[in-house]
mmCIF file of N, CA and C in Angstrom:
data_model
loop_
_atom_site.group_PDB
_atom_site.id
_atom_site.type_symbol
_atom_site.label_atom_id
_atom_site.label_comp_id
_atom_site.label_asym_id
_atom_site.label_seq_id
_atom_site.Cartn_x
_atom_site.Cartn_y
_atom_site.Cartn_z
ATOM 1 N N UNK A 3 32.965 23.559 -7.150
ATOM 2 C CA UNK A 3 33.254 22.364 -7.924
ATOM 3 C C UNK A 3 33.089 21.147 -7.043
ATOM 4 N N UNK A 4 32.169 20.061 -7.601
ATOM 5 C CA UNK A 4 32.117 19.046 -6.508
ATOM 6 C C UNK A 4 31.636 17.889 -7.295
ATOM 7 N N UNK A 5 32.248 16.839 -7.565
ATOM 8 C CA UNK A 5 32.020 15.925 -8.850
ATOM 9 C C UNK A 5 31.745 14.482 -7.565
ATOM 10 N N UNK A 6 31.224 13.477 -7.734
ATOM 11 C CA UNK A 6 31.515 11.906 -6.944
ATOM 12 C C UNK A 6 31.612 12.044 -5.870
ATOM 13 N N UNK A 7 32.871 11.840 -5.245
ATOM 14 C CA UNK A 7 33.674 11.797 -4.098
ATOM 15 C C UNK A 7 34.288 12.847 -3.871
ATOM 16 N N UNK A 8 34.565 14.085 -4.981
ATOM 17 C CA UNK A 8 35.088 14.726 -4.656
ATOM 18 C C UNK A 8 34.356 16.403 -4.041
ATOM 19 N N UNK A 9 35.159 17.006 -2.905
ATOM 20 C CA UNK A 9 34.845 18.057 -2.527
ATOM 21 C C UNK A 9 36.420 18.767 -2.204
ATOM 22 N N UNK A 10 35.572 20.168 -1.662
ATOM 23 C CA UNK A 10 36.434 20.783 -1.258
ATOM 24 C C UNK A 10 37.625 20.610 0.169
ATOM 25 N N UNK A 11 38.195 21.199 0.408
ATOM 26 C CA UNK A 11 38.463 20.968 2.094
ATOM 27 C C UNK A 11 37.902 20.967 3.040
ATOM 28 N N UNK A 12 37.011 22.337 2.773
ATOM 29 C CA UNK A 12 36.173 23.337 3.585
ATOM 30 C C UNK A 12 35.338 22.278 3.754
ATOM 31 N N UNK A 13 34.679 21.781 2.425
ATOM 32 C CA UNK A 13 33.422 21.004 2.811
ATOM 33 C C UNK A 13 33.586 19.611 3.214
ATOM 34 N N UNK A 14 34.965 19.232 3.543
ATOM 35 C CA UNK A 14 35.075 17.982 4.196
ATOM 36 C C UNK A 14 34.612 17.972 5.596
ATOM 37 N N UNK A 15 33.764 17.028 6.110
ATOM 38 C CA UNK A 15 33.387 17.425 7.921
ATOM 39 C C UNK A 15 34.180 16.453 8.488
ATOM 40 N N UNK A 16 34.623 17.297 9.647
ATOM 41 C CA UNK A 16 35.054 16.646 11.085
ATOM 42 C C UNK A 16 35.395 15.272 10.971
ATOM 43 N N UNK A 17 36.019 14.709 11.194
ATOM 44 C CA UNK A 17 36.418 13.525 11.235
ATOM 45 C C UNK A 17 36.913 12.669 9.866
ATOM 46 N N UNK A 18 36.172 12.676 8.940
ATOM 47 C CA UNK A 18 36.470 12.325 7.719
ATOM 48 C C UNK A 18 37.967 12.720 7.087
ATOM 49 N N UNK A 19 38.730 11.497 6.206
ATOM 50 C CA UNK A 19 39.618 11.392 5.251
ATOM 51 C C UNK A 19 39.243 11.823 4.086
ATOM 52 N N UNK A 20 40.200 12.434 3.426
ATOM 53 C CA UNK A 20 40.563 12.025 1.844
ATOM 54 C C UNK A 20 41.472 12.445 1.959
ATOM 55 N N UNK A 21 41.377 12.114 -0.064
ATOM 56 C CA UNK A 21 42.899 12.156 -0.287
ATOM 57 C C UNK A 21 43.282 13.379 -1.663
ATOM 58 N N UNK A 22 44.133 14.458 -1.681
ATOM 59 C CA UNK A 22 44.396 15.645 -1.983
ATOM 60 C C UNK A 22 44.284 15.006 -3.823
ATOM 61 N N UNK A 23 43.476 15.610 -4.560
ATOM 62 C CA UNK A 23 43.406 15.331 -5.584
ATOM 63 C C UNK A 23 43.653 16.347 -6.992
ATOM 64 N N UNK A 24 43.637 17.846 -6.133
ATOM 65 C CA UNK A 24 43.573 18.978 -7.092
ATOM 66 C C UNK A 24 43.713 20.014 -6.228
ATOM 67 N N UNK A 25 44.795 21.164 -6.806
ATOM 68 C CA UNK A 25 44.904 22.194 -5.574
ATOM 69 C C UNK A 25 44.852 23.323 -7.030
ATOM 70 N N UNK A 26 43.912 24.306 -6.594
ATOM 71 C CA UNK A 26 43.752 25.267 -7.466
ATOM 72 C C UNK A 26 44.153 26.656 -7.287
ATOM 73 N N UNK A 27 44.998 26.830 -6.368
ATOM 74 C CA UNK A 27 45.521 27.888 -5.489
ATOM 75 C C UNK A 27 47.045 28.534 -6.696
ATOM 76 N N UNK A 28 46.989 29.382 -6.895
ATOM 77 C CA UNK A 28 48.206 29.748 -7.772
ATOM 78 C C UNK A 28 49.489 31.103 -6.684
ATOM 79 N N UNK A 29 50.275 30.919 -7.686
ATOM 80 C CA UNK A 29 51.527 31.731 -6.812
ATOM 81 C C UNK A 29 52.319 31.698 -5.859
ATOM 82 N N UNK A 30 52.046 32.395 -5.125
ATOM 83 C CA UNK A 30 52.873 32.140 -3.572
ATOM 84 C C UNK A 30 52.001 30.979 -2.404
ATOM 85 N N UNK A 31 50.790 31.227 -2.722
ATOM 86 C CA UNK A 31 49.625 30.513 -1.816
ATOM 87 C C UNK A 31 50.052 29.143 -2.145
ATOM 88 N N UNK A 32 50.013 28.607 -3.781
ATOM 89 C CA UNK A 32 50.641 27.717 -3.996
ATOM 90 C C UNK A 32 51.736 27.146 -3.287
ATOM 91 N N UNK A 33 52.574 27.760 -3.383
ATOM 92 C CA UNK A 33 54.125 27.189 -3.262
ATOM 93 C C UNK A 33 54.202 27.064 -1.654
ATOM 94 N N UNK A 34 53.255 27.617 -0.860
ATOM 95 C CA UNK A 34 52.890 27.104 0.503
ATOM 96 C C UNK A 34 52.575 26.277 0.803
ATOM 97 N N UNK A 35 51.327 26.211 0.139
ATOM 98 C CA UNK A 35 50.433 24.352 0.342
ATOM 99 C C UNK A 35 52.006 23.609 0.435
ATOM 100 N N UNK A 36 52.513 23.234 -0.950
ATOM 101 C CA UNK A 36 53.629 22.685 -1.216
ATOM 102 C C UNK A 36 54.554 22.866 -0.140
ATOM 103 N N UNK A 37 55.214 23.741 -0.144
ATOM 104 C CA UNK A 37 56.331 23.872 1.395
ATOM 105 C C UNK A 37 55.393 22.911 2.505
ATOM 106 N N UNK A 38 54.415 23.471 2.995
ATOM 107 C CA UNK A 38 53.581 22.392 4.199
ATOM 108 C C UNK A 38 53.452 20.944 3.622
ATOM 109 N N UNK A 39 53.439 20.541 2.749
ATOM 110 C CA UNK A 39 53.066 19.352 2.361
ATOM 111 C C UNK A 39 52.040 18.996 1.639
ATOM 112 N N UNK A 40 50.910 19.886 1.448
ATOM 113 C CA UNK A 40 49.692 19.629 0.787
ATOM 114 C C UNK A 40 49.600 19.856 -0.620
ATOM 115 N N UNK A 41 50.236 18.284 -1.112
ATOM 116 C CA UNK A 41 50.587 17.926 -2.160
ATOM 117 C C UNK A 41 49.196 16.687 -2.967
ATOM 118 N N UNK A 42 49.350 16.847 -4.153
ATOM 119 C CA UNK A 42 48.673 15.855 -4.706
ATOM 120 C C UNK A 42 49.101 14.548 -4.019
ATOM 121 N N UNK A 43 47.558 13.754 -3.786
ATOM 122 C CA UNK A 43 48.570 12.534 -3.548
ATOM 123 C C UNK A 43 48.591 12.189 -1.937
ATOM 124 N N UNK A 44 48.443 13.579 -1.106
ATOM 125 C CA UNK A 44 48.637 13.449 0.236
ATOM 126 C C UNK A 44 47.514 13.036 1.095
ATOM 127 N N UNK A 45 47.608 12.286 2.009
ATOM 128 C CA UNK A 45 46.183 11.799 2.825
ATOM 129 C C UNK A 45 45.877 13.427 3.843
ATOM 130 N N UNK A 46 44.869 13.627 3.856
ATOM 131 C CA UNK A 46 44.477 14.595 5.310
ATOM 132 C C UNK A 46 43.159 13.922 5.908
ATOM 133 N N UNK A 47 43.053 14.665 7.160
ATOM 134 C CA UNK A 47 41.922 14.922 8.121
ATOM 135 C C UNK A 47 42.004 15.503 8.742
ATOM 136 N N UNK A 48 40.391 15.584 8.805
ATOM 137 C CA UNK A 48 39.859 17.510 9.134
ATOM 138 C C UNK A 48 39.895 16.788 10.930
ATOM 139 N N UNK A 49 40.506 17.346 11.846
ATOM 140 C CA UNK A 49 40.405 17.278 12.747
ATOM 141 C C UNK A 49 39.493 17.631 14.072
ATOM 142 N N UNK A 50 39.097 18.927 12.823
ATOM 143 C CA UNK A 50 37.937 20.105 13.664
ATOM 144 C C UNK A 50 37.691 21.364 13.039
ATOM 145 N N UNK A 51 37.214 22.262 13.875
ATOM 146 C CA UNK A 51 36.737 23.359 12.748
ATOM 147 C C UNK A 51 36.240 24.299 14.040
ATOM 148 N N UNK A 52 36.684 25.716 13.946
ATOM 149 C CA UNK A 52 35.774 26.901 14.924
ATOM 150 C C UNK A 52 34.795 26.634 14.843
ATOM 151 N N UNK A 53 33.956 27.590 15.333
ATOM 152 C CA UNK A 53 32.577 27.653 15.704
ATOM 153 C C UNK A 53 31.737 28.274 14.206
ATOM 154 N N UNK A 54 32.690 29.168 13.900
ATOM 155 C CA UNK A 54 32.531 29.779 12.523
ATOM 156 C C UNK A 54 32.730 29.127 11.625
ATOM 157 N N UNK A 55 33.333 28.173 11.474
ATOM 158 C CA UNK A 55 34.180 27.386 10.183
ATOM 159 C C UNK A 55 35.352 27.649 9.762
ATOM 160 N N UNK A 56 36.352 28.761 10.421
ATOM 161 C CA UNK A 56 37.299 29.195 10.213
ATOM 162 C C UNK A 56 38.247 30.015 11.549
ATOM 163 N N UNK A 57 39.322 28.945 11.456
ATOM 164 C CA UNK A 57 40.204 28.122 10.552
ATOM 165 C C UNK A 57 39.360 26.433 11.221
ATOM 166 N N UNK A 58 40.150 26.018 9.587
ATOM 167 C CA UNK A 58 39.895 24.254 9.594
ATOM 168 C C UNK A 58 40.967 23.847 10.570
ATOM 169 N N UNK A 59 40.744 22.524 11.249
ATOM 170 C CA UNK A 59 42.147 22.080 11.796
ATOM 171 C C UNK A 59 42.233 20.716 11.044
ATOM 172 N N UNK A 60 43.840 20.718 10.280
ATOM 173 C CA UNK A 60 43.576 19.151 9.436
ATOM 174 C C UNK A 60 45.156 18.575 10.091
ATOM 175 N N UNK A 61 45.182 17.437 9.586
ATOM 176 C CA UNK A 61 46.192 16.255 10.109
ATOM 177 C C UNK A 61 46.518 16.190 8.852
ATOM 178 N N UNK A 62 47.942 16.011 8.666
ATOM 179 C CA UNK A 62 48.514 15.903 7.162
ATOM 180 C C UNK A 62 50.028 15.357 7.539
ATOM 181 N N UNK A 63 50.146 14.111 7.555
ATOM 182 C CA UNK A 63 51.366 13.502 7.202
ATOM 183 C C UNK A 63 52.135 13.785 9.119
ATOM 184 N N UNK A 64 51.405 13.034 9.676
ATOM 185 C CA UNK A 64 51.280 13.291 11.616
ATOM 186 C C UNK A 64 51.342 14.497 11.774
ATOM 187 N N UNK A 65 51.393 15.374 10.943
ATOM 188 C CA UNK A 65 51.469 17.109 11.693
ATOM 189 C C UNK A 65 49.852 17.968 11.676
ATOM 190 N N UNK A 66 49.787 18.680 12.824
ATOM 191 C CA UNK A 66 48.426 19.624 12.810
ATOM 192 C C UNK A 66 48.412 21.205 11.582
ATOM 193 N N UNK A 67 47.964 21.207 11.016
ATOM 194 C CA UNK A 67 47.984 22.071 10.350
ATOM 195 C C UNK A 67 46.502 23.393 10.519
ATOM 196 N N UNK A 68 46.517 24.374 10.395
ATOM 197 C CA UNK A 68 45.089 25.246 10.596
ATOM 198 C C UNK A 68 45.132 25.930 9.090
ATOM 199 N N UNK A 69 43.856 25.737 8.600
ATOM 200 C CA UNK A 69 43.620 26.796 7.609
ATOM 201 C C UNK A 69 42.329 27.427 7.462
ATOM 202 N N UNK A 70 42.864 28.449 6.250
ATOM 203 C CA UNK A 70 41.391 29.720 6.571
ATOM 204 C C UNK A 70 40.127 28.616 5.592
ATOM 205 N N UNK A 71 39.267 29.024 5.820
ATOM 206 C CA UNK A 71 38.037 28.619 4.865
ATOM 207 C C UNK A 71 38.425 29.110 3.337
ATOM 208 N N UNK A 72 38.918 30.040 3.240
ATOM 209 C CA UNK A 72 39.137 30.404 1.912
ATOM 210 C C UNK A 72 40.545 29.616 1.322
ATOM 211 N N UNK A 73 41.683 29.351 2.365
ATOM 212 C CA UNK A 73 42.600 28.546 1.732
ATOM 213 C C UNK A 73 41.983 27.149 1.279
ATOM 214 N N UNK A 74 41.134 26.717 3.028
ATOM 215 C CA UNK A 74 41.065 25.222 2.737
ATOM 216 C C UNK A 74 40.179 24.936 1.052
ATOM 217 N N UNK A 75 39.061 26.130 0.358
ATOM 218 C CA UNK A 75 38.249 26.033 -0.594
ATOM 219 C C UNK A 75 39.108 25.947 -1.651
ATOM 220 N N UNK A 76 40.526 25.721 -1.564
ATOM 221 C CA UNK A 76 41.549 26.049 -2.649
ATOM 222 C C UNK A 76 42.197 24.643 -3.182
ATOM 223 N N UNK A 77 41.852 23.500 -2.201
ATOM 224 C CA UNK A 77 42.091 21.977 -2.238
ATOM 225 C C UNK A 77 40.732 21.300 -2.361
ATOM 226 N N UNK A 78 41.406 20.332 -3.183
ATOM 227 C CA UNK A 78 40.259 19.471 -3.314
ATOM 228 C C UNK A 78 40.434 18.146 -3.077
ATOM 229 N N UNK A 79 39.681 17.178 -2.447
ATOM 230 C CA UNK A 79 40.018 15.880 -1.889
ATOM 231 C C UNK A 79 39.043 15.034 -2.416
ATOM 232 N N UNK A 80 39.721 13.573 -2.321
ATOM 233 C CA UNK A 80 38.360 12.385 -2.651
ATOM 234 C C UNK A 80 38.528 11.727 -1.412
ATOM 235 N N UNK A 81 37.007 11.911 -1.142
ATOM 236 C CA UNK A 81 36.607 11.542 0.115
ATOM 237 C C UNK A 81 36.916 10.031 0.540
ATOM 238 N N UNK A 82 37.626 9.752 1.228
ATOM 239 C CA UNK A 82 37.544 8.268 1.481
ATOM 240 C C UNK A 82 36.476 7.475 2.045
#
């Protein structure tokens, strides 16, 4: 899914902002994002990324956060 401005996590690169616009993750995975903070609404940046693409490293509200490629494909951001 990738409309305007908007993409995934995964496909946000290195350095770049946005801002959390849609999280499609259900259940417990859910209620994680949430516990961490990755809430509608929330600013991130991708800080970096393995060699592989996995895990992402993002900045979310001054804290470092790591996620898998398959979590980060579970958020969606508008690119700032």
């Amino acid at each position: 899914m990738q409309t305007n401005n908007m993409v995934s996590l995964k496909e946000l690169a290195v350095g770049k902002k946005g801002m959390i616009v849609r999280i499609t993750a259900k259940g417990s995975l859910k209620r994680r994002f949430l516990d961490m903070g990755l809430v509608q609404g929330a600013q991130v940046k991708v800080k970096g990324k393995a060699p592989m693409g996995d895990p992402i490293k993002v900045d979310i509200k001054g804290y470092n956060l790591s996620l898998r490629k398959k979590e980060a494909d579970e958020i969606y951001v508008e690119v700032e």
